[in-house]
PDB file of C-alpha atoms in Angstrom:
ATOM      1  CA  UNK A   1      -8.863  -4.077 -10.643  1.00  0.00           C
ATOM      2  CA  UNK A   2      -6.153  -3.666 -13.218  1.00  0.00           C
ATOM      3  CA  UNK A   3      -5.067  -1.341 -15.948  1.00  0.00           C
ATOM      4  CA  UNK A   4      -6.562   1.873 -14.695  1.00  0.00           C
ATOM      5  CA  UNK A   5      -5.175   5.272 -13.859  1.00  0.00           C
ATOM      6  CA  UNK A   6      -5.363   8.735 -15.253  1.00  0.00           C
ATOM      7  CA  UNK A   7      -3.259  11.280 -17.017  1.00  0.00           C
ATOM      8  CA  UNK A   8      -0.613  12.655 -14.680  1.00  0.00           C
ATOM      9  CA  UNK A   9      -1.078  16.134 -16.126  1.00  0.00           C
ATOM     10  CA  UNK A  10      -4.800  16.305 -15.289  1.00  0.00           C
ATOM     11  CA  UNK A  11      -5.829  18.480 -12.374  1.00  0.00           C
ATOM     12  CA  UNK A  12      -7.102  16.395  -9.466  1.00  0.00           C
ATOM     13  CA  UNK A  13      -5.392  13.144 -10.527  1.00  0.00           C
ATOM     14  CA  UNK A  14      -3.893  12.669  -7.054  1.00  0.00           C
ATOM     15  CA  UNK A  15      -7.290  12.972  -5.333  1.00  0.00           C
ATOM     16  CA  UNK A  16      -8.828  10.687  -7.950  1.00  0.00           C
ATOM     17  CA  UNK A  17      -6.200   7.976  -7.434  1.00  0.00           C
ATOM     18  CA  UNK A  18      -6.330   8.353  -3.639  1.00  0.00           C
ATOM     19  CA  UNK A  19     -10.099   7.788  -3.773  1.00  0.00           C
ATOM     20  CA  UNK A  20      -9.607   4.712  -5.970  1.00  0.00           C
ATOM     21  CA  UNK A  21      -7.053   3.189  -3.628  1.00  0.00           C
ATOM     22  CA  UNK A  22      -9.180   4.084  -0.599  1.00  0.00           C
ATOM     23  CA  UNK A  23     -12.282   2.443  -2.054  1.00  0.00           C
ATOM     24  CA  UNK A  24     -10.456  -0.733  -3.014  1.00  0.00           C
ATOM     25  CA  UNK A  25      -8.806  -0.997   0.417  1.00  0.00           C
ATOM     26  CA  UNK A  26     -12.125  -0.501   2.203  1.00  0.00           C
ATOM     27  CA  UNK A  27     -13.342  -3.789   0.713  1.00  0.00           C
ATOM     28  CA  UNK A  28      -9.917  -5.525   0.877  1.00  0.00           C
ATOM     29  CA  UNK A  29      -9.644  -5.607  -2.907  1.00  0.00           C
ATOM     30  CA  UNK A  30      -6.570  -5.258  -5.055  1.00  0.00           C
ATOM     31  CA  UNK A  31      -5.584  -2.941  -7.860  1.00  0.00           C
ATOM     32  CA  UNK A  32      -2.728  -1.979 -10.127  1.00  0.00           C
ATOM     33  CA  UNK A  33      -1.931   1.394 -11.624  1.00  0.00           C
ATOM     34  CA  UNK A  34      -1.471   1.392 -15.376  1.00  0.00           C
ATOM     35  CA  UNK A  35       1.350   2.122 -16.485  1.00  0.00           C
ATOM     36  CA  UNK A  36       4.929   3.268 -15.784  1.00  0.00           C
ATOM     37  CA  UNK A  37       5.846   5.280 -18.871  1.00  0.00           C
ATOM     38  CA  UNK A  38       6.318   8.809 -20.210  1.00  0.00           C
ATOM     39  CA  UNK A  39       3.216  10.869 -20.848  1.00  0.00           C
ATOM     40  CA  UNK A  40      -0.328   9.618 -21.261  1.00  0.00           C
ATOM     41  CA  UNK A  41      -1.375   7.482 -18.325  1.00  0.00           C
ATOM     42  CA  UNK A  42       2.203   7.093 -17.121  1.00  0.00           C
ATOM     43  CA  UNK A  43       3.456   8.852 -13.998  1.00  0.00           C
ATOM     44  CA  UNK A  44       6.402  10.348 -15.923  1.00  0.00           C
ATOM     45  CA  UNK A  45       6.259  13.558 -17.908  1.00  0.00           C
ATOM     46  CA  UNK A  46       7.242  13.644 -21.584  1.00  0.00           C
ATOM     47  CA  UNK A  47      10.925  14.022 -20.636  1.00  0.00           C
ATOM     48  CA  UNK A  48      10.872  10.999 -18.317  1.00  0.00           C
ATOM     49  CA  UNK A  49      10.829  13.030 -15.097  1.00  0.00           C
ATOM     50  CA  UNK A  50       8.686  11.598 -12.290  1.00  0.00           C
ATOM     51  CA  UNK A  51       5.396  13.291 -11.529  1.00  0.00           C
ATOM     52  CA  UNK A  52       6.214  13.325  -7.796  1.00  0.00           C
ATOM     53  CA  UNK A  53       2.737  14.149  -6.463  1.00  0.00           C
ATOM     54  CA  UNK A  54       1.153  11.305  -8.428  1.00  0.00           C
ATOM     55  CA  UNK A  55       3.850   8.761  -7.527  1.00  0.00           C
ATOM     56  CA  UNK A  56       3.675   9.781  -3.869  1.00  0.00           C
ATOM     57  CA  UNK A  57      -0.061   9.040  -4.045  1.00  0.00           C
ATOM     58  CA  UNK A  58       0.119   5.631  -5.711  1.00  0.00           C
ATOM     59  CA  UNK A  59       3.274   4.249  -4.082  1.00  0.00           C
ATOM     60  CA  UNK A  60       1.909   3.124  -0.734  1.00  0.00           C
ATOM     61  CA  UNK A  61       1.878   0.055   1.513  1.00  0.00           C
ATOM     62  CA  UNK A  62      -0.489  -2.788   0.681  1.00  0.00           C
ATOM     63  CA  UNK A  63      -1.019  -6.429   1.698  1.00  0.00           C
ATOM     64  CA  UNK A  64       0.881  -8.880  -0.503  1.00  0.00           C
ATOM     65  CA  UNK A  65      -0.394 -12.028   1.242  1.00  0.00           C
ATOM     66  CA  UNK A  66      -2.766 -12.343   4.188  1.00  0.00           C
ATOM     67  CA  UNK A  67      -2.845 -15.437   6.411  1.00  0.00           C
ATOM     68  CA  UNK A  68      -6.599 -15.305   6.811  1.00  0.00           C
ATOM     69  CA  UNK A  69      -9.585 -13.375   5.546  1.00  0.00           C
ATOM     70  CA  UNK A  70      -8.836  -9.697   4.889  1.00  0.00           C
ATOM     71  CA  UNK A  71     -11.469  -7.220   6.038  1.00  0.00           C
ATOM     72  CA  UNK A  72      -9.937  -3.920   4.940  1.00  0.00           C
ATOM     73  CA  UNK A  73      -6.748  -1.945   4.631  1.00  0.00           C
ATOM     74  CA  UNK A  74      -6.067   1.767   4.433  1.00  0.00           C
ATOM     75  CA  UNK A  75      -3.231   4.234   4.021  1.00  0.00           C
ATOM     76  CA  UNK A  76      -3.729   7.620   5.667  1.00  0.00           C
ATOM     77  CA  UNK A  77      -1.596  10.045   3.673  1.00  0.00           C
ATOM     78  CA  UNK A  78      -1.700  12.791   6.295  1.00  0.00           C
ATOM     79  CA  UNK A  79       0.048  10.554   8.859  1.00  0.00           C
ATOM     80  CA  UNK A  80       1.569   7.915   6.524  1.00  0.00           C
ATOM     81  CA  UNK A  81      -0.064   5.237   8.694  1.00  0.00           C
ATOM     82  CA  UNK A  82      -1.132   1.964   7.065  1.00  0.00           C
ATOM     83  CA  UNK A  83      -3.623  -0.344   8.759  1.00  0.00           C
ATOM     84  CA  UNK A  84      -4.580  -3.894   7.783  1.00  0.00           C
ATOM     85  CA  UNK A  85      -7.531  -5.594   9.470  1.00  0.00           C
ATOM     86  CA  UNK A  86      -8.171  -9.296   8.943  1.00  0.00           C
ATOM     87  CA  UNK A  87      -9.450 -12.505  10.515  1.00  0.00           C
ATOM     88  CA  UNK A  88      -6.416 -14.786  11.020  1.00  0.00           C
ATOM     89  CA  UNK A  89      -6.772 -18.428  10.012  1.00  0.00           C
ATOM     90  CA  UNK A  90      -4.792 -20.721  12.339  1.00  0.00           C
ATOM     91  CA  UNK A  91      -4.456 -23.405   9.650  1.00  0.00           C
ATOM     92  CA  UNK A  92      -2.448 -21.053   7.445  1.00  0.00           C
ATOM     93  CA  UNK A  93       1.202 -21.357   8.383  1.00  0.00           C
ATOM     94  CA  UNK A  94       2.543 -18.929   5.772  1.00  0.00           C
ATOM     95  CA  UNK A  95       3.255 -15.411   7.024  1.00  0.00           C
ATOM     96  CA  UNK A  96       1.223 -12.304   6.327  1.00  0.00           C
ATOM     97  CA  UNK A  97       3.306 -10.105   4.028  1.00  0.00           C
ATOM     98  CA  UNK A  98       2.873  -6.364   3.622  1.00  0.00           C
ATOM     99  CA  UNK A  99       4.614  -4.291   0.966  1.00  0.00           C
ATOM    100  CA  UNK A 100       6.215  -1.323   2.711  1.00  0.00           C
ATOM    101  CA  UNK A 101       7.839   0.870   0.043  1.00  0.00           C
ATOM    102  CA  UNK A 102      10.878   2.897   1.041  1.00  0.00           C
ATOM    103  CA  UNK A 103       9.355   5.841  -0.840  1.00  0.00           C
ATOM    104  CA  UNK A 104       6.529   5.908   1.729  1.00  0.00           C
ATOM    105  CA  UNK A 105       8.903   5.386   4.693  1.00  0.00           C
ATOM    106  CA  UNK A 106      12.300   6.879   3.770  1.00  0.00           C
ATOM    107  CA  UNK A 107      13.442   6.899   7.429  1.00  0.00           C
ATOM    108  CA  UNK A 108      12.104   3.422   8.206  1.00  0.00           C
ATOM    109  CA  UNK A 109       8.889   2.262   9.807  1.00  0.00           C
ATOM    110  CA  UNK A 110       7.451   0.979  13.070  1.00  0.00           C
ATOM    111  CA  UNK A 111       4.959  -1.870  13.468  1.00  0.00           C
ATOM    112  CA  UNK A 112       2.145  -2.099  15.983  1.00  0.00           C
ATOM    113  CA  UNK A 113       0.169  -5.298  16.449  1.00  0.00           C
ATOM    114  CA  UNK A 114      -0.913  -6.648  19.821  1.00  0.00           C
ATOM    115  CA  UNK A 115       0.200 -10.239  20.277  1.00  0.00           C
ATOM    116  CA  UNK A 116       2.320 -10.436  17.135  1.00  0.00           C
ATOM    117  CA  UNK A 117       5.504 -12.381  17.232  1.00  0.00           C
ATOM    118  CA  UNK A 118       8.134 -13.161  14.684  1.00  0.00           C
ATOM    119  CA  UNK A 119       7.848  -9.797  13.006  1.00  0.00           C
ATOM    120  CA  UNK A 120      10.567  -9.428  10.369  1.00  0.00           C
ATOM    121  CA  UNK A 121      11.134  -6.033   8.847  1.00  0.00           C
ATOM    122  CA  UNK A 122      13.102  -6.021   5.637  1.00  0.00           C
ATOM    123  CA  UNK A 123      13.503  -3.320   3.045  1.00  0.00           C
ATOM    124  CA  UNK A 124      10.216  -3.232   1.226  1.00  0.00           C
ATOM    125  CA  UNK A 125       8.470  -6.128   2.998  1.00  0.00           C
ATOM    126  CA  UNK A 126       7.035  -6.712   6.461  1.00  0.00           C
ATOM    127  CA  UNK A 127       6.554 -10.376   7.372  1.00  0.00           C
ATOM    128  CA  UNK A 128       4.390 -11.447  10.331  1.00  0.00           C
ATOM    129  CA  UNK A 129       4.647 -15.155  11.091  1.00  0.00           C
ATOM    130  CA  UNK A 130       2.452 -15.218  14.206  1.00  0.00           C
ATOM    131  CA  UNK A 131      -0.651 -13.042  13.799  1.00  0.00           C
ATOM    132  CA  UNK A 132      -1.937 -10.446  16.230  1.00  0.00           C
ATOM    133  CA  UNK A 133      -4.225 -11.687  18.980  1.00  0.00           C
ATOM    134  CA  UNK A 134      -7.957 -11.307  18.621  1.00  0.00           C
ATOM    135  CA  UNK A 135     -10.223 -11.293  15.651  1.00  0.00           C
ATOM    136  CA  UNK A 136     -10.380  -9.238  13.710  1.00  0.00           C
ATOM    137  CA  UNK A 137      -6.646  -8.623  14.035  1.00  0.00           C
ATOM    138  CA  UNK A 138      -5.080  -5.275  13.200  1.00  0.00           C
ATOM    139  CA  UNK A 139      -1.575  -4.457  12.042  1.00  0.00           C
ATOM    140  CA  UNK A 140      -0.467  -0.839  11.837  1.00  0.00           C
ATOM    141  CA  UNK A 141       2.648   0.447  10.082  1.00  0.00           C
ATOM    142  CA  UNK A 142       3.745   4.025  10.713  1.00  0.00           C
ATOM    143  CA  UNK A 143       6.833   6.145  10.105  1.00  0.00           C
ATOM    144  CA  UNK A 144       9.724   5.523  12.457  1.00  0.00           C
ATOM    145  CA  UNK A 145      10.110   8.441  14.821  1.00  0.00           C
TER     146      UNK A 145
END
């Protein structure tokens, strides 16, 4: 789904966008917010100042590449926990990559995935070379305590 959003000044825009992202993640889809500009559908006000509540809603972790068949993913705003569930495909040798924005995890993040190995945490991207054990497999990212 591309080129959608809502006016940052409209009441309820955060709940609307959260529902959109939640629905897309529930079916392992993808989406893109339209657009980064001042006013209108942009998350900046007419002076160029960020609409913090809206940006905090739409800037969240998401799967960039999945080494298998994605089932679902979700970001729980109340706990800032992101969960990706998928069926790993052994024939895929490329890593699973998850976008982990610093805005969502300003103090860093922790990764939980039973049986994972070769987990590389870099600013903005989590790379998992060897998938979690079991199928479906689950990877959870949460704020570093």
